[in-house]
CSV table of C-alpha atoms in Angstrom, one decimal:
chain,number,residue,atom,x,y,z
A,1,UNK,CA,116.2,52.2,170.1
A,2,UNK,CA,112.7,51.2,171.4
A,3,UNK,CA,110.2,53.6,173.0
A,4,UNK,CA,111.7,52.7,176.4
A,5,UNK,CA,115.2,53.6,175.3
A,6,UNK,CA,116.4,50.0,174.8
A,7,UNK,CA,118.6,49.0,171.9
A,8,UNK,CA,116.7,46.1,170.1
A,9,UNK,CA,120.1,44.6,169.1
A,10,UNK,CA,120.6,43.9,172.8
A,11,UNK,CA,117.8,41.3,172.7
A,12,UNK,CA,118.6,37.7,171.7
A,13,UNK,CA,116.7,38.0,168.4
A,14,UNK,CA,118.3,41.4,167.7
A,15,UNK,CA,121.8,40.0,168.3
A,16,UNK,CA,121.2,37.2,165.8
A,17,UNK,CA,120.0,39.6,163.2
A,18,UNK,CA,123.0,41.9,163.8
A,19,UNK,CA,125.3,38.9,163.4
A,20,UNK,CA,123.6,37.9,160.2
A,21,UNK,CA,124.0,41.5,158.8
A,22,UNK,CA,127.7,41.4,159.6
A,23,UNK,CA,128.1,38.1,157.7
A,24,UNK,CA,126.1,39.5,154.8
A,25,UNK,CA,128.2,42.6,154.5
A,26,UNK,CA,131.4,40.6,154.5
A,27,UNK,CA,130.3,38.2,151.8
A,28,UNK,CA,128.8,40.9,149.6
A,29,UNK,CA,132.1,42.8,149.7
A,30,UNK,CA,134.0,39.7,148.8
A,31,UNK,CA,131.7,39.0,145.9
A,32,UNK,CA,132.0,42.5,144.6
A,33,UNK,CA,135.8,42.1,144.7
A,34,UNK,CA,135.8,38.9,142.6
A,35,UNK,CA,137.3,39.4,139.1
A,36,UNK,CA,134.7,39.0,136.3
A,37,UNK,CA,136.7,36.2,134.7
A,38,UNK,CA,136.8,34.2,137.8
A,39,UNK,CA,133.1,34.8,138.4
A,40,UNK,CA,132.3,33.5,134.9
A,41,UNK,CA,134.4,30.4,135.3
A,42,UNK,CA,132.6,29.6,138.6
A,43,UNK,CA,129.3,30.2,137.0
A,44,UNK,CA,130.1,27.7,134.2
A,45,UNK,CA,131.1,25.1,136.8
A,46,UNK,CA,127.9,25.7,138.8
A,47,UNK,CA,125.8,25.2,135.7
A,48,UNK,CA,127.5,21.8,135.0
A,49,UNK,CA,127.1,20.6,138.6
A,50,UNK,CA,123.4,21.6,138.6
A,51,UNK,CA,122.7,19.6,135.4
A,52,UNK,CA,124.4,16.6,136.9
A,53,UNK,CA,122.5,16.9,140.1
A,54,UNK,CA,119.2,17.1,138.3
A,55,UNK,CA,119.9,14.0,136.2
A,56,UNK,CA,117.1,11.6,136.9
A,57,UNK,CA,114.9,14.1,138.7
A,58,UNK,CA,111.2,13.9,137.6
A,59,UNK,CA,109.0,16.9,137.5
A,60,UNK,CA,110.0,20.5,137.3
A,61,UNK,CA,113.1,22.0,138.9
A,62,UNK,CA,112.7,25.2,140.9
A,63,UNK,CA,115.7,27.5,140.2
A,64,UNK,CA,116.5,31.2,139.9
A,65,UNK,CA,118.2,33.8,137.7
A,66,UNK,CA,121.3,35.1,139.6
A,67,UNK,CA,121.0,38.7,140.6
A,68,UNK,CA,124.1,41.0,140.8
A,69,UNK,CA,127.1,39.1,142.1
A,70,UNK,CA,125.1,35.9,143.1
A,71,UNK,CA,127.0,32.8,142.0
A,72,UNK,CA,125.9,31.3,138.7
A,73,UNK,CA,124.5,32.8,135.5
A,74,UNK,CA,121.6,32.3,133.2
A,75,UNK,CA,123.5,29.3,131.9
A,76,UNK,CA,122.3,27.5,135.1
A,77,UNK,CA,118.7,27.7,133.9
A,78,UNK,CA,119.5,27.2,130.2
A,79,UNK,CA,121.5,24.0,131.0
A,80,UNK,CA,118.7,22.5,133.0
A,81,UNK,CA,116.2,23.2,130.1
A,82,UNK,CA,118.6,21.9,127.5
A,83,UNK,CA,118.8,18.7,129.6
A,84,UNK,CA,115.1,18.3,129.3
A,85,UNK,CA,113.8,19.8,132.6
A,86,UNK,CA,110.9,22.2,133.0
A,87,UNK,CA,112.2,25.0,135.2
A,88,UNK,CA,110.1,27.2,137.4
A,89,UNK,CA,111.5,30.6,138.5
A,90,UNK,CA,110.3,32.7,141.5
A,91,UNK,CA,108.2,35.8,141.1
A,92,UNK,CA,108.7,38.1,144.1
A,93,UNK,CA,105.4,39.5,145.6
A,94,UNK,CA,105.0,43.2,146.2
A,95,UNK,CA,104.2,42.6,149.9
A,96,UNK,CA,104.8,39.9,152.4
A,97,UNK,CA,103.9,36.4,151.6
A,98,UNK,CA,105.4,33.4,149.7
A,99,UNK,CA,106.7,33.8,146.1
A,100,UNK,CA,104.7,33.0,143.0
A,101,UNK,CA,106.3,30.8,140.4
A,102,UNK,CA,106.4,30.9,136.6
A,103,UNK,CA,107.9,28.6,133.9
A,104,UNK,CA,111.1,29.8,132.2
A,105,UNK,CA,111.1,29.6,128.4
A,106,UNK,CA,113.9,31.9,127.3
A,107,UNK,CA,115.7,35.0,128.5
A,108,UNK,CA,113.7,37.0,126.1
A,109,UNK,CA,110.6,36.2,128.1
A,110,UNK,CA,111.9,37.8,131.3
A,111,UNK,CA,111.7,41.4,132.5
A,112,UNK,CA,113.5,43.2,135.3
A,113,UNK,CA,111.7,44.1,138.5
A,114,UNK,CA,111.9,47.4,140.2
A,115,UNK,CA,114.9,46.1,142.2
A,116,UNK,CA,116.6,44.7,139.1
A,117,UNK,CA,115.9,41.0,139.4
A,118,UNK,CA,114.8,39.4,136.2
A,119,UNK,CA,111.5,37.4,136.3
A,120,UNK,CA,109.6,35.4,133.8
A,121,UNK,CA,106.7,37.2,132.1
A,122,UNK,CA,104.7,34.0,131.4
A,123,UNK,CA,101.6,32.7,133.3
A,124,UNK,CA,101.8,32.6,137.1
A,125,UNK,CA,101.3,29.1,138.6
A,126,UNK,CA,100.8,30.3,142.2
A,127,UNK,CA,102.9,29.9,145.4
A,128,UNK,CA,101.9,26.2,145.7
A,129,UNK,CA,103.7,25.3,142.4
A,130,UNK,CA,106.9,24.8,144.4
A,131,UNK,CA,105.4,21.6,145.7
A,132,UNK,CA,105.7,20.0,142.2
A,133,UNK,CA,109.5,20.2,142.4
A,134,UNK,CA,111.7,17.4,143.6
A,135,UNK,CA,114.8,19.7,143.4
A,136,UNK,CA,114.9,23.3,144.5
A,137,UNK,CA,118.0,25.4,143.8
A,138,UNK,CA,118.3,28.4,146.2
A,139,UNK,CA,120.3,31.5,146.0
A,140,UNK,CA,122.2,32.2,149.3
A,141,UNK,CA,125.0,34.3,150.7
A,142,UNK,CA,126.3,31.4,152.8
A,143,UNK,CA,125.4,28.0,154.2
A,144,UNK,CA,126.8,26.1,157.1
A,145,UNK,CA,127.6,22.5,157.7
A,146,UNK,CA,124.3,22.0,159.6
A,147,UNK,CA,122.3,23.3,156.6
A,148,UNK,CA,121.5,26.8,157.8
A,149,UNK,CA,121.1,29.0,154.8
A,150,UNK,CA,121.8,32.8,155.0
A,151,UNK,CA,119.8,34.8,152.5
A,152,UNK,CA,119.5,38.5,151.9
A,153,UNK,CA,117.0,39.0,154.8
A,154,UNK,CA,113.8,39.7,152.9
A,155,UNK,CA,112.2,36.5,154.0
A,156,UNK,CA,110.8,35.5,150.7
A,157,UNK,CA,112.3,32.0,150.7
A,158,UNK,CA,111.5,31.5,154.4
A,159,UNK,CA,107.8,32.0,153.5
A,160,UNK,CA,108.0,29.9,150.4
A,161,UNK,CA,110.0,26.8,151.4
A,162,UNK,CA,107.4,25.5,153.8
A,163,UNK,CA,105.2,24.9,150.7
A,164,UNK,CA,107.8,22.6,149.1
A,165,UNK,CA,107.1,18.9,148.9
A,166,UNK,CA,108.3,17.0,152.1
A,167,UNK,CA,110.9,15.0,150.2
A,168,UNK,CA,112.1,17.9,148.0
A,169,UNK,CA,115.9,18.3,147.8
A,170,UNK,CA,116.8,21.8,148.9
A,171,UNK,CA,120.2,23.0,147.7
A,172,UNK,CA,121.9,26.3,148.4
A,173,UNK,CA,124.1,27.6,145.6
A,174,UNK,CA,127.2,29.4,146.9
A,175,UNK,CA,130.9,29.8,146.3
A,176,UNK,CA,133.2,27.3,148.0
A,177,UNK,CA,134.4,29.7,150.6
A,178,UNK,CA,130.8,30.5,151.5
A,179,UNK,CA,130.3,27.1,153.0
A,180,UNK,CA,131.2,27.7,156.6
A,181,UNK,CA,131.3,25.9,159.9
A,182,UNK,CA,128.4,27.7,161.5
A,183,UNK,CA,126.0,30.6,160.9
A,184,UNK,CA,123.7,32.6,163.2
A,185,UNK,CA,120.2,31.2,162.9
A,186,UNK,CA,116.6,32.0,163.9
A,187,UNK,CA,113.8,29.5,164.5
A,188,UNK,CA,112.1,30.3,161.2
A,189,UNK,CA,115.2,29.5,159.1
A,190,UNK,CA,114.6,26.5,156.9
A,191,UNK,CA,117.6,24.2,156.6
A,192,UNK,CA,118.9,22.8,153.3
A,193,UNK,CA,120.3,19.3,152.6
A,194,UNK,CA,123.2,20.3,150.3
A,195,UNK,CA,125.4,23.1,149.0
A,196,UNK,CA,126.3,23.4,145.3
A,197,UNK,CA,129.8,24.8,145.0
A,198,UNK,CA,131.8,25.6,141.8
A,199,UNK,CA,134.9,23.6,142.8
A,200,UNK,CA,133.6,21.0,145.2
A,201,UNK,CA,130.3,20.4,143.4
A,202,UNK,CA,127.4,19.0,145.5
A,203,UNK,CA,128.4,18.8,149.2
A,204,UNK,CA,125.9,17.0,151.4
A,205,UNK,CA,125.3,18.6,154.8
A,206,UNK,CA,124.4,17.2,158.2
A,207,UNK,CA,120.7,18.1,157.6
A,208,UNK,CA,120.4,15.7,154.8
A,209,UNK,CA,117.4,13.4,155.2
């Protein structure tokens, strides 16, 4: 409630945020219910699709280490490196602002943050390092056919993606049933060009340039 007794969720922006939270809760519950064996099989497929997608890409690839029940596994990053790519991973700032980036060398050179996400411990390259990447693989809870990506709501990628190169390929990594017809969106949401799915592989979206 506001100081004037109005429920913020009754505003247009509040309604969109509430709708996003409902989708997040549903997807997180479904991910928690997924058997470990099936999650591992999907992660293996995602890693193979990512390596195939990155074939021929010059320059580093921006990726991530999956957190909790996020689709994928460290094999996603390991596969890209084994294929000859330099991989940059995000480093989440303590406050608001875009993420920093650091090169991945091995899982031994990562450490958990206070919220459990593993980050590289090597030298920081600065938020602008994302501009070096022609391919950016993004964690997501869902993505729709128009390219709207739903994240966890912290806004780190929303503040980082505007720094990506204009021609960079932005790809959301989700499970097949997390590619949906439409998602609630806000003006600051940055759209992606494709979804990377364990069964369907790379699926191009209407937002593709």
